[in-house]
Amino acid sequence: MVVRIRLARFGNKHQPFYNIVVAQARSARNSKPLEVIGTYNPIPQRPTNLSDEEARSARPYKEVSLDRSRAKYWIGVGAQPSDGVWRLLSLAGIGDGRTKTKN
Amino acid sequence: MPPRVQNQLVTNTLLPYLSSSSTSTSTISKIPTQCSSSSITSTSRRTCRPFSSTVASQTKLRNEMFTWLNGEGAALKNHIPGSTNYLTQIKERDEQPVGRTRPFPLNQNFVSESILSEELRNEIYDRVVNQKKSVRAVSVDLGVDMRRVGAVVRLVELEKRQKQQGKSLALPYARAIHEMVPTTPLYEDTRDNRNRPHESINDLPVHKLTDPQIFYPVSESRQFNRVDAGRVFSAAPALENKQVNDAADPAEAVSRITQNPSHIEKVGKGEAEQQVLQPADARIPHPHLVAHERFRQSRPTEYREIFKAYNERLRQEETAEKERKRLAKERQDQQLTKVQPESSRFEFRFKDVVVSKETTGTDGRGSKAPGLRYGVPSYERKKGQVKIPTRVEV
């Protein structure tokens, strides 16, 4: 059985919010995972408290919280990130950085 | 109940819209009523319903209301600019037009507070934004609470932006309000603003820990001061060896607390951990004013010396505050990694969290662990959950 790092959906209708979890691949999406290593809020937040010049160039941001050392550990012992989590992890500089290729 | 028909002459200039359609138009020529044609006859019964045999008069109270409105109440129809327009001042209105601040005749305890005048408001904005003075200094100099100074700066900024965007402002409304409520002027000598402040700026907020009444026996031989009282309130153990120099220079002791709030001792374990309640001199908004006053008492004649010491104290306070803010921002930035990928419209902000036995707890349900928790019911959608904030943290 494969251990995966994947997203578990929380939040309400039209308000997605994800836990980044480490879980057995065949378990249900929101079942109790082995470990919760972070969260991901896919709804873009508007940056506030900026000066006028900053506000022109500022991008809306998405919040990710992540325990890097745990993520590295789980990848080191063979956990496979799902596509979405792979993207997030490579943005965070964990893993080798190249995008995942489908075999 | 039959429809109430007015058959009495009502002349009301104060509230024209109140007068019903049966009023004679002979007195109020401006307001066209539907029975204007029938009232030409000017019969003894002035009514729109000539065939009705019902004689329904106005109630006594309503009659009295119109009598009052046309009589002494008429004085309140137009306000005198620069003075309040309160019910309580009808009699002495002409004699003493200013200085009346009690609007309710039956509640003499209610005093309407004055608001900032336009000049004072602009002066606050000018000092903070253009002269780059600190909010603390402006608050002391002009006698306005620090929170109000912040609010004024934000609101004037907003007003400027609205003007820039060509949005209309409710200026006539603002002008009328400023004419009718008491305002705090900007005195020509701005020292007067300090002597006659807009509001009390150094109020001690009531701390929750001081709510209970504690009976704490102390031996007579022991010195028991505000610091000790604070420790008793927060259930901290009494200090073993007293710091003697605290009594020698109390101002120094207070500024040590206010300039390094992170060094305040903490008591309690886990969730219940909290800072030890500090003495009142350290918790007031402007602790440096106490030190200033103490210094002035000790050297009553050396004005220059006092002024210099005050400025020095203020400067120290400001630099400590700035340093504290800078460190907090640095710490926050350290935890946050911002990534802006070229392929995305968005920025990704990665915050470091810790998954360990300390955060998740032994059963894995600790509240400090990252992510939404499993096996813990969410009362988010449950009935009766209060979601708006019910109190303000001061």
Short mmCIF file of C-alpha atoms in Angstrom, two decimals:
data_model
loop_
_atom_site.label_atom_id
_atom_site.label_comp_id
_atom_site.label_asym_id
_atom_site.label_seq_id
_atom_site.Cartn_x
_atom_site.Cartn_y
_atom_site.Cartn_z
CA MET A 1 0.00 0.00 0.00
CA VAL A 2 1.14 3.45 -0.88
CA VAL A 3 1.32 6.39 1.47
CA ARG A 4 0.31 9.62 -0.20
CA ILE A 5 0.59 13.28 0.67
CA ARG A 6 -2.69 14.74 -0.48
CA LEU A 7 -5.37 17.28 0.27
CA ALA A 8 -8.40 16.67 2.47
CA ARG A 9 -11.25 19.08 1.88
CA PHE A 10 -12.66 20.97 4.82
CA GLY A 11 -14.57 24.21 4.88
CA ASN A 12 -18.11 24.86 3.79
CA LYS A 13 -19.96 25.03 0.51
CA HIS A 14 -18.15 27.38 -1.89
CA GLN A 15 -15.49 27.92 0.78
CA PRO A 16 -12.91 25.22 0.22
CA PHE A 17 -10.13 24.81 2.72
CA TYR A 18 -7.70 21.93 2.65
CA ASN A 19 -5.58 20.07 5.14
CA ILE A 20 -2.36 18.76 3.63
CA VAL A 21 -2.33 15.24 5.01
CA VAL A 22 -0.25 12.10 4.88
CA ALA A 23 -2.58 9.11 4.48
CA GLN A 24 -2.89 5.63 3.07
CA ALA A 25 -3.70 5.96 -0.63
CA ARG A 26 -6.84 3.83 -0.52
CA SER A 27 -8.44 5.48 2.48
CA ALA A 28 -11.32 7.89 2.06
CA ARG A 29 -10.59 11.53 1.41
CA ASN A 30 -11.58 12.87 4.80
CA SER A 31 -10.81 9.84 6.91
CA LYS A 32 -8.38 10.25 9.75
CA PRO A 33 -4.91 10.59 8.24
CA LEU A 34 -1.55 9.43 9.52
CA GLU A 35 -0.55 13.03 10.02
CA VAL A 36 -1.65 16.56 9.14
CA ILE A 37 1.40 18.49 7.94
CA GLY A 38 -0.20 21.74 6.83
CA THR A 39 -3.12 23.60 5.31
CA TYR A 40 -3.93 25.21 1.98
CA ASN A 41 -6.44 27.98 1.42
CA PRO A 42 -7.16 28.13 -2.34
CA ILE A 43 -9.28 31.27 -2.13
CA PRO A 44 -7.08 34.22 -3.10
CA GLN A 45 -6.75 36.87 -0.41
CA ARG A 46 -6.33 40.51 -1.21
CA PRO A 47 -3.25 42.05 0.40
CA THR A 48 -4.06 44.98 2.67
CA ASN A 49 -2.24 47.83 4.34
CA LEU A 50 -0.19 48.69 1.26
CA SER A 51 0.94 51.99 -0.14
CA ASP A 52 -0.41 53.07 -3.52
CA GLU A 53 2.61 51.92 -5.53
CA GLU A 54 2.71 48.60 -3.75
CA ALA A 55 -0.98 48.06 -4.30
CA ARG A 56 -0.58 48.44 -8.06
CA SER A 57 1.90 45.59 -8.36
CA ALA A 58 0.62 43.41 -5.54
CA ARG A 59 -0.84 40.05 -6.44
CA PRO A 60 -3.64 38.36 -4.54
CA TYR A 61 -2.14 35.64 -2.43
CA LYS A 62 -3.00 32.08 -1.39
CA GLU A 63 -2.04 30.94 2.05
CA VAL A 64 -0.19 27.69 2.64
CA SER A 65 1.07 26.53 5.99
CA LEU A 66 3.47 23.64 5.94
CA ASP A 67 5.86 21.77 8.19
CA ARG A 68 8.80 21.45 5.83
CA SER A 69 10.78 18.99 7.85
CA ARG A 70 7.85 16.58 8.08
CA ALA A 71 7.14 16.95 4.37
CA LYS A 72 10.78 16.16 3.56
CA TYR A 73 10.72 13.22 5.92
CA TRP A 74 7.61 11.68 4.38
CA ILE A 75 8.94 12.11 0.85
CA GLY A 76 12.20 10.57 2.03
CA VAL A 77 10.43 7.42 3.21
CA GLY A 78 8.56 7.08 -0.08
CA ALA A 79 5.31 8.95 0.34
CA GLN A 80 3.95 10.07 -3.04
CA PRO A 81 2.52 13.58 -3.29
CA SER A 82 -0.66 13.97 -5.31
CA ASP A 83 -0.56 16.38 -8.28
CA GLY A 84 -1.84 19.36 -6.38
CA VAL A 85 0.41 18.78 -3.41
CA TRP A 86 3.37 18.19 -5.75
CA ARG A 87 2.83 21.64 -7.18
CA LEU A 88 2.70 23.21 -3.75
CA LEU A 89 5.75 21.35 -2.53
CA SER A 90 7.80 22.31 -5.55
CA LEU A 91 6.80 25.95 -5.00
CA ALA A 92 7.99 25.61 -1.43
CA GLY A 93 11.29 24.19 -2.69
CA ILE A 94 10.77 20.70 -1.38
CA GLY A 95 11.57 17.81 -3.68
CA ASP A 96 13.71 18.26 -6.77
CA GLY A 97 11.72 21.19 -8.08
CA ARG A 98 10.95 19.77 -11.52
CA THR A 99 7.31 19.22 -12.40
CA LYS A 100 5.96 15.73 -12.15
CA THR A 101 5.88 13.79 -15.39
CA LYS A 102 3.21 11.26 -16.08
CA ASN A 103 4.65 7.81 -16.82
CA MET B 1 -62.28 52.31 15.74
CA PRO B 2 -63.71 54.86 13.32
CA PRO B 3 -61.30 56.86 11.25
CA ARG B 4 -60.19 59.91 13.08
CA VAL B 5 -61.28 63.08 11.40
CA GLN B 6 -59.69 66.33 12.23
CA ASN B 7 -62.15 69.09 12.51
CA GLN B 8 -59.99 71.51 14.27
CA LEU B 9 -57.80 74.13 12.85
CA VAL B 10 -54.21 73.04 13.00
CA THR B 11 -51.53 75.49 12.19
CA ASN B 12 -48.21 73.94 12.40
CA THR B 13 -45.16 75.47 10.87
CA LEU B 14 -42.68 73.21 12.61
CA LEU B 15 -43.88 69.94 11.23
CA PRO B 16 -45.98 70.73 8.17
CA TYR B 17 -46.16 67.13 7.07
CA LEU B 18 -47.90 66.21 10.32
CA SER B 19 -50.96 68.27 9.73
CA SER B 20 -53.73 66.19 8.25
CA SER B 21 -55.63 66.90 5.08
CA SER B 22 -58.55 68.49 6.84
CA THR B 23 -56.60 71.44 8.05
CA SER B 24 -57.64 74.72 6.74
CA THR B 25 -55.49 75.99 3.98
CA SER B 26 -56.20 79.53 4.80
CA THR B 27 -53.38 79.58 7.29
CA ILE B 28 -50.88 77.38 5.53
CA SER B 29 -50.90 78.64 2.05
CA LYS B 30 -47.77 76.79 1.01
CA ILE B 31 -49.17 73.33 1.43
CA PRO B 32 -51.86 72.40 -1.04
CA THR B 33 -54.34 70.03 0.48
CA GLN B 34 -57.03 68.07 -1.19
CA CYS B 35 -59.86 69.97 0.33
CA SER B 36 -58.64 73.37 -0.67
CA SER B 37 -61.68 73.96 -2.82
CA SER B 38 -64.18 73.04 -0.18
CA SER B 39 -62.65 75.16 2.48
CA ILE B 40 -63.61 78.33 0.75
CA THR B 41 -67.00 78.17 2.38
CA SER B 42 -65.35 78.34 5.78
CA THR B 43 -68.19 76.71 7.58
CA SER B 44 -68.15 76.25 11.28
CA ARG B 45 -67.18 72.58 10.74
CA ARG B 46 -64.01 72.72 8.73
CA THR B 47 -63.97 69.27 7.25
CA CYS B 48 -63.47 67.48 4.00
CA ARG B 49 -66.43 65.26 4.69
CA PRO B 50 -69.42 67.59 4.78
CA PHE B 51 -71.99 64.74 4.83
CA SER B 52 -70.41 62.89 7.72
CA SER B 53 -72.31 63.16 10.95
CA THR B 54 -69.49 61.75 13.01
CA VAL B 55 -67.87 64.27 15.20
CA ALA B 56 -64.43 63.03 15.88
CA SER B 57 -62.08 65.37 17.53
CA GLN B 58 -58.36 64.99 17.93
CA THR B 59 -57.14 63.43 21.09
CA LYS B 60 -56.18 65.77 23.84
CA LEU B 61 -52.54 64.79 23.66
CA ARG B 62 -52.40 65.49 19.97
CA ASN B 63 -53.97 68.83 20.52
CA GLU B 64 -51.43 69.63 23.15
CA MET B 65 -48.65 68.52 20.87
CA PHE B 66 -49.65 70.97 18.18
CA THR B 67 -50.15 73.69 20.73
CA TRP B 68 -46.64 73.12 21.98
CA LEU B 69 -45.18 72.93 18.51
CA ASN B 70 -46.73 76.23 17.60
CA GLY B 71 -46.05 77.82 20.92
CA GLU B 72 -42.80 77.51 22.75
CA GLY B 73 -41.57 74.59 20.65
CA ALA B 74 -41.40 76.80 17.58
CA ALA B 75 -38.22 78.25 18.99
CA LEU B 76 -36.41 75.00 18.27
CA LYS B 77 -37.33 74.89 14.60
CA ASN B 78 -34.22 76.68 13.53
CA HIS B 79 -31.00 76.19 15.39
CA ILE B 80 -28.67 79.01 16.30
CA PRO B 81 -25.33 78.19 14.66
CA GLY B 82 -22.66 77.57 17.25
CA SER B 83 -25.00 76.50 20.01
CA THR B 84 -26.82 73.30 20.76
CA ASN B 85 -30.49 72.92 19.93
CA TYR B 86 -31.64 71.01 22.97
CA LEU B 87 -35.05 70.82 24.57
CA THR B 88 -33.64 71.69 27.96
CA GLN B 89 -32.58 75.14 26.93
CA ILE B 90 -35.80 76.58 25.56
CA LYS B 91 -36.19 79.01 28.42
CA GLU B 92 -32.63 80.22 28.70
CA ARG B 93 -31.99 79.96 24.99
CA ASP B 94 -31.88 83.65 24.39
CA GLU B 95 -30.04 84.56 27.54
CA GLN B 96 -27.23 82.06 27.34
CA PRO B 97 -26.97 80.50 23.93
CA VAL B 98 -23.83 78.45 24.46
CA GLY B 99 -22.69 75.95 27.01
CA ARG B 100 -25.81 73.83 27.31
CA THR B 101 -24.90 70.18 26.96
CA ARG B 102 -27.79 68.28 28.58
CA PRO B 103 -30.27 67.25 25.88
CA PHE B 104 -32.74 65.29 28.01
CA PRO B 105 -34.77 67.26 30.60
CA LEU B 106 -35.55 64.18 32.66
CA ASN B 107 -32.04 62.75 32.55
CA GLN B 108 -29.73 65.40 33.88
CA ASN B 109 -26.89 62.86 34.12
CA PHE B 110 -26.60 62.55 30.36
CA VAL B 111 -24.13 65.04 28.98
CA SER B 112 -23.58 65.23 25.25
CA GLU B 113 -19.85 65.03 24.59
CA SER B 114 -18.23 67.46 22.23
CA ILE B 115 -16.78 66.37 18.92
CA LEU B 116 -13.58 67.46 17.19
CA SER B 117 -13.90 70.67 15.26
CA GLU B 118 -12.82 70.78 11.65
CA GLU B 119 -9.65 72.78 12.46
CA LEU B 120 -8.56 70.47 15.26
CA ARG B 121 -9.15 67.47 13.06
CA ASN B 122 -7.04 68.91 10.25
CA GLU B 123 -4.33 69.89 12.73
CA ILE B 124 -4.13 66.31 13.99
CA TYR B 125 -3.79 64.99 10.46
CA ASP B 126 -1.19 67.61 9.59
CA ARG B 127 0.93 66.84 12.63
CA VAL B 128 0.87 63.09 12.15
CA VAL B 129 1.20 62.89 8.37
CA ASN B 130 3.08 66.02 7.32
CA GLN B 131 5.14 66.82 10.41
CA LYS B 132 5.74 63.10 11.06
CA LYS B 133 5.05 63.40 14.76
CA SER B 134 4.19 60.26 16.63
CA VAL B 135 0.60 59.50 17.56
CA ARG B 136 1.65 59.51 21.20
CA ALA B 137 3.09 63.02 21.05
CA VAL B 138 0.11 64.41 19.13
CA SER B 139 -2.27 62.80 21.57
CA VAL B 140 -0.59 64.49 24.53
CA ASP B 141 -0.19 67.86 22.82
CA LEU B 142 -3.78 68.18 21.63
CA GLY B 143 -5.54 66.27 24.39
CA VAL B 144 -7.08 63.61 22.18
CA ASP B 145 -7.03 59.88 22.84
CA MET B 146 -4.45 57.91 20.86
CA ARG B 147 -7.13 55.70 19.31
CA ARG B 148 -9.05 58.77 18.21
CA VAL B 149 -5.90 60.26 16.69
CA GLY B 150 -5.47 57.07 14.66
CA ALA B 151 -9.10 57.16 13.59
CA VAL B 152 -8.85 60.81 12.55
CA VAL B 153 -5.81 60.13 10.39
CA ARG B 154 -7.52 57.20 8.67
CA LEU B 155 -10.75 59.09 8.10
CA VAL B 156 -9.10 62.24 6.74
CA GLU B 157 -7.07 60.00 4.46
CA LEU B 158 -10.29 58.38 3.29
CA GLU B 159 -11.90 61.76 2.73
CA LYS B 160 -8.95 62.90 0.64
CA ARG B 161 -9.15 59.78 -1.49
CA GLN B 162 -12.87 60.27 -2.01
CA LYS B 163 -12.28 63.86 -3.11
CA GLN B 164 -9.60 62.65 -5.49
CA GLN B 165 -11.97 60.12 -6.99
CA GLY B 166 -14.62 62.79 -7.43
CA LYS B 167 -17.07 61.20 -5.04
CA SER B 168 -19.56 63.54 -3.43
CA LEU B 169 -19.24 64.32 0.26
CA ALA B 170 -22.13 65.01 2.62
CA LEU B 171 -20.83 68.46 3.39
CA PRO B 172 -24.12 70.25 4.19
CA TYR B 173 -24.90 67.50 6.65
CA ALA B 174 -21.50 67.78 8.28
CA ARG B 175 -21.81 71.56 8.48
CA ALA B 176 -25.23 71.34 10.10
CA ILE B 177 -24.04 68.79 12.66
CA HIS B 178 -21.00 70.85 13.55
CA GLU B 179 -23.25 73.86 14.10
CA MET B 180 -25.57 71.97 16.40
CA VAL B 181 -23.36 69.86 18.66
CA PRO B 182 -20.66 71.08 21.02
CA THR B 183 -17.21 71.00 19.44
CA THR B 184 -13.68 71.21 20.77
CA PRO B 185 -11.96 74.10 19.01
CA LEU B 186 -8.32 74.35 18.06
CA TYR B 187 -7.13 77.13 20.35
CA GLU B 188 -4.82 79.76 18.95
CA ASP B 189 -2.23 78.92 21.53
CA THR B 190 -2.06 75.16 21.17
CA ARG B 191 -0.94 74.82 24.78
CA ASP B 192 -4.56 75.52 25.63
CA ASN B 193 -5.51 72.32 23.89
CA ARG B 194 -3.29 70.53 26.34
CA ASN B 195 -4.72 72.34 29.33
CA ARG B 196 -8.30 71.95 28.23
CA PRO B 197 -8.20 68.53 26.57
CA HIS B 198 -10.88 67.10 24.31
CA GLU B 199 -11.12 64.01 26.50
CA SER B 200 -9.28 62.23 29.23
CA ILE B 201 -6.26 60.68 27.52
CA ASN B 202 -4.70 58.69 30.33
CA ASP B 203 -7.54 56.46 31.49
CA LEU B 204 -6.70 53.15 33.08
CA PRO B 205 -8.60 50.37 31.34
CA VAL B 206 -10.29 47.96 33.75
CA HIS B 207 -8.45 44.66 33.61
CA LYS B 208 -10.44 41.46 33.90
CA LEU B 209 -8.10 40.15 36.58
CA THR B 210 -9.01 42.99 38.90
CA ASP B 211 -12.70 42.08 38.95
CA PRO B 212 -12.66 39.69 41.91
CA GLN B 213 -12.34 41.12 45.39
CA ILE B 214 -9.48 39.32 47.09
CA PHE B 215 -8.91 39.25 50.81
CA TYR B 216 -5.15 38.96 51.13
CA PRO B 217 -3.68 39.25 54.62
CA VAL B 218 -0.25 40.85 54.74
CA SER B 219 1.92 41.24 57.78
CA GLU B 220 2.42 44.78 58.94
CA SER B 221 6.17 44.59 58.67
CA ARG B 222 5.99 43.86 54.97
CA GLN B 223 5.87 46.51 52.30
CA PHE B 224 2.95 45.88 49.98
CA ASN B 225 2.67 48.04 46.87
CA ARG B 226 0.97 48.03 43.48
CA VAL B 227 3.40 45.54 42.04
CA ASP B 228 2.57 43.08 44.80
CA ALA B 229 -1.15 43.71 44.34
CA GLY B 230 -0.82 42.87 40.65
CA ARG B 231 0.93 39.62 41.52
CA VAL B 232 -1.84 38.72 43.94
CA PHE B 233 -4.51 39.41 41.31
CA SER B 234 -2.78 37.17 38.77
CA ALA B 235 -2.04 34.47 41.39
CA ALA B 236 1.72 34.77 40.94
CA PRO B 237 3.99 33.87 43.85
CA ALA B 238 5.19 36.84 45.87
CA LEU B 239 8.62 38.21 45.02
CA GLU B 240 11.33 36.76 47.24
CA ASN B 241 13.91 39.51 47.22
CA LYS B 242 12.51 42.90 46.58
CA GLN B 243 14.22 45.05 44.06
CA VAL B 244 15.08 48.05 46.15
CA ASN B 245 15.98 50.32 43.28
CA ASP B 246 12.37 50.17 42.02
CA ALA B 247 11.33 52.41 44.87
CA ALA B 248 14.27 54.69 44.32
CA ASP B 249 13.38 55.43 40.70
CA PRO B 250 9.81 54.40 39.94
CA ALA B 251 9.84 56.09 36.52
CA GLU B 252 12.73 53.93 35.46
CA ALA B 253 10.97 50.79 36.69
CA VAL B 254 7.82 51.66 34.75
CA SER B 255 9.65 52.49 31.53
CA ARG B 256 11.54 49.22 31.83
CA ILE B 257 8.19 47.43 31.75
CA THR B 258 6.56 49.49 29.02
CA GLN B 259 9.55 49.40 26.72
CA ASN B 260 10.07 45.65 26.94
CA PRO B 261 6.62 44.12 27.21
CA SER B 262 7.97 40.77 26.11
CA HIS B 263 10.03 40.54 29.29
CA ILE B 264 6.99 40.54 31.51
CA GLU B 265 6.91 37.46 33.68
CA LYS B 266 4.33 34.83 32.87
CA VAL B 267 2.39 32.53 35.17
CA GLY B 268 0.15 29.55 34.56
CA LYS B 269 0.61 26.46 32.48
CA GLY B 270 -0.38 25.58 28.94
CA GLU B 271 -3.53 27.33 27.79
CA ALA B 272 -3.91 29.24 31.04
CA GLU B 273 -0.53 30.95 30.74
CA GLN B 274 -0.77 34.71 31.09
CA GLN B 275 1.32 37.72 31.93
CA VAL B 276 1.51 38.92 35.50
CA LEU B 277 -0.73 41.95 36.00
CA GLN B 278 1.45 45.04 36.01
CA PRO B 279 0.95 48.06 38.27
CA ALA B 280 -1.45 50.74 37.10
CA ASP B 281 1.39 53.20 36.33
CA ALA B 282 2.61 50.84 33.62
CA ARG B 283 -0.78 50.03 32.14
CA ILE B 284 -2.06 53.54 31.47
CA PRO B 285 -1.75 54.80 27.87
CA HIS B 286 0.86 57.49 28.67
CA PRO B 287 3.11 56.27 31.47
CA HIS B 288 5.72 58.90 30.60
CA LEU B 289 3.35 61.66 31.71
CA VAL B 290 3.51 60.38 35.28
CA ALA B 291 7.29 60.47 35.15
CA HIS B 292 7.11 63.96 33.65
CA GLU B 293 4.88 65.21 36.45
CA ARG B 294 7.12 63.68 39.08
CA PHE B 295 10.14 65.33 37.54
CA ARG B 296 8.35 68.66 37.45
CA GLN B 297 7.41 68.43 41.10
CA SER B 298 11.01 67.87 42.04
CA ARG B 299 12.30 70.82 39.96
CA PRO B 300 9.50 73.39 39.93
CA THR B 301 11.46 76.23 38.37
CA GLU B 302 13.76 74.63 35.80
CA TYR B 303 11.41 74.84 32.83
CA ARG B 304 14.02 74.22 30.20
CA GLU B 305 15.32 71.20 32.04
CA ILE B 306 11.80 69.80 32.39
CA PHE B 307 11.04 70.34 28.72
CA LYS B 308 14.25 68.66 27.69
CA ALA B 309 13.67 65.67 29.95
CA TYR B 310 10.14 65.32 28.65
CA ASN B 311 11.27 65.28 25.04
CA GLU B 312 13.97 62.79 25.86
CA ARG B 313 11.48 60.51 27.58
CA LEU B 314 9.07 60.74 24.67
CA ARG B 315 11.84 59.99 22.21
CA GLN B 316 12.90 56.92 24.18
CA GLU B 317 9.34 55.67 24.30
CA GLU B 318 8.95 56.15 20.55
CA THR B 319 12.21 54.46 19.60
CA ALA B 320 11.38 51.51 21.84
CA GLU B 321 7.99 51.22 20.18
CA LYS B 322 9.46 51.46 16.69
CA GLU B 323 12.07 48.85 17.50
CA ARG B 324 9.42 46.55 18.88
CA LYS B 325 7.32 46.88 15.74
CA ARG B 326 10.31 46.30 13.52
CA LEU B 327 11.27 43.14 15.38
CA ALA B 328 7.71 41.82 15.23
CA LYS B 329 7.60 42.41 11.49
CA GLU B 330 10.98 40.78 11.02
CA ARG B 331 9.88 37.76 12.99
CA GLN B 332 6.73 37.52 10.92
CA ASP B 333 8.65 37.84 7.65
CA GLN B 334 11.05 35.15 8.75
CA GLN B 335 8.24 32.68 9.16
CA LEU B 336 6.72 33.62 5.84
CA THR B 337 8.11 32.64 2.42
CA LYS B 338 6.55 34.45 -0.52
CA VAL B 339 6.70 32.76 -3.90
CA GLN B 340 5.47 34.39 -7.11
CA PRO B 341 5.50 31.80 -9.89
CA GLU B 342 5.51 33.17 -13.46
CA SER B 343 2.78 30.82 -14.57
CA SER B 344 0.32 32.06 -11.96
CA ARG B 345 -1.59 35.22 -11.29
CA PHE B 346 -1.23 34.59 -7.59
CA GLU B 347 1.37 34.78 -4.92
CA PHE B 348 1.83 31.82 -2.60
CA ARG B 349 2.68 32.53 1.02
CA PHE B 350 4.20 29.62 2.87
CA LYS B 351 4.03 29.78 6.62
CA ASP B 352 6.14 27.44 8.72
CA VAL B 353 4.26 25.36 11.23
CA VAL B 354 5.41 22.61 13.54
CA VAL B 355 3.95 19.14 13.75
CA SER B 356 5.25 17.50 16.88
CA LYS B 357 4.13 15.88 20.06
CA GLU B 358 4.01 19.30 21.72
CA THR B 359 1.60 20.76 19.21
CA THR B 360 -0.60 17.79 18.37
CA GLY B 361 -0.69 16.43 21.91
CA THR B 362 -0.67 12.80 22.92
CA ASP B 363 -4.04 12.04 21.37
CA GLY B 364 -3.35 13.99 18.18
CA ARG B 365 -6.10 16.51 18.84
CA GLY B 366 -4.11 19.41 20.24
CA SER B 367 -5.37 22.83 19.28
CA LYS B 368 -1.92 24.11 18.39
CA ALA B 369 -1.44 21.53 15.63
CA PRO B 370 -1.77 22.79 12.05
CA GLY B 371 -4.93 22.19 10.09
CA LEU B 372 -8.52 21.63 10.99
CA ARG B 373 -8.83 18.97 13.66
CA TYR B 374 -10.33 15.51 13.41
CA GLY B 375 -12.83 14.20 15.92
CA VAL B 376 -13.53 17.65 17.29
CA PRO B 377 -17.03 18.92 16.51
CA SER B 378 -17.22 22.20 14.66
CA TYR B 379 -19.88 24.47 16.05
CA GLU B 380 -19.53 26.82 13.11
CA ARG B 381 -23.05 26.29 11.75
CA LYS B 382 -24.74 25.56 15.03
CA LYS B 383 -27.60 27.72 16.21
CA GLY B 384 -26.79 30.44 18.67
CA GLN B 385 -23.13 30.84 17.78
CA VAL B 386 -22.14 34.47 18.17
CA LYS B 387 -19.83 35.34 15.31
CA ILE B 388 -19.60 39.08 15.58
CA PRO B 389 -17.05 40.25 18.12
CA THR B 390 -18.70 40.98 21.45
CA ARG B 391 -15.87 42.93 23.03
CA VAL B 392 -12.94 45.08 22.10
CA GLU B 393 -9.45 44.23 23.25
CA VAL B 394 -7.80 47.36 24.57
#
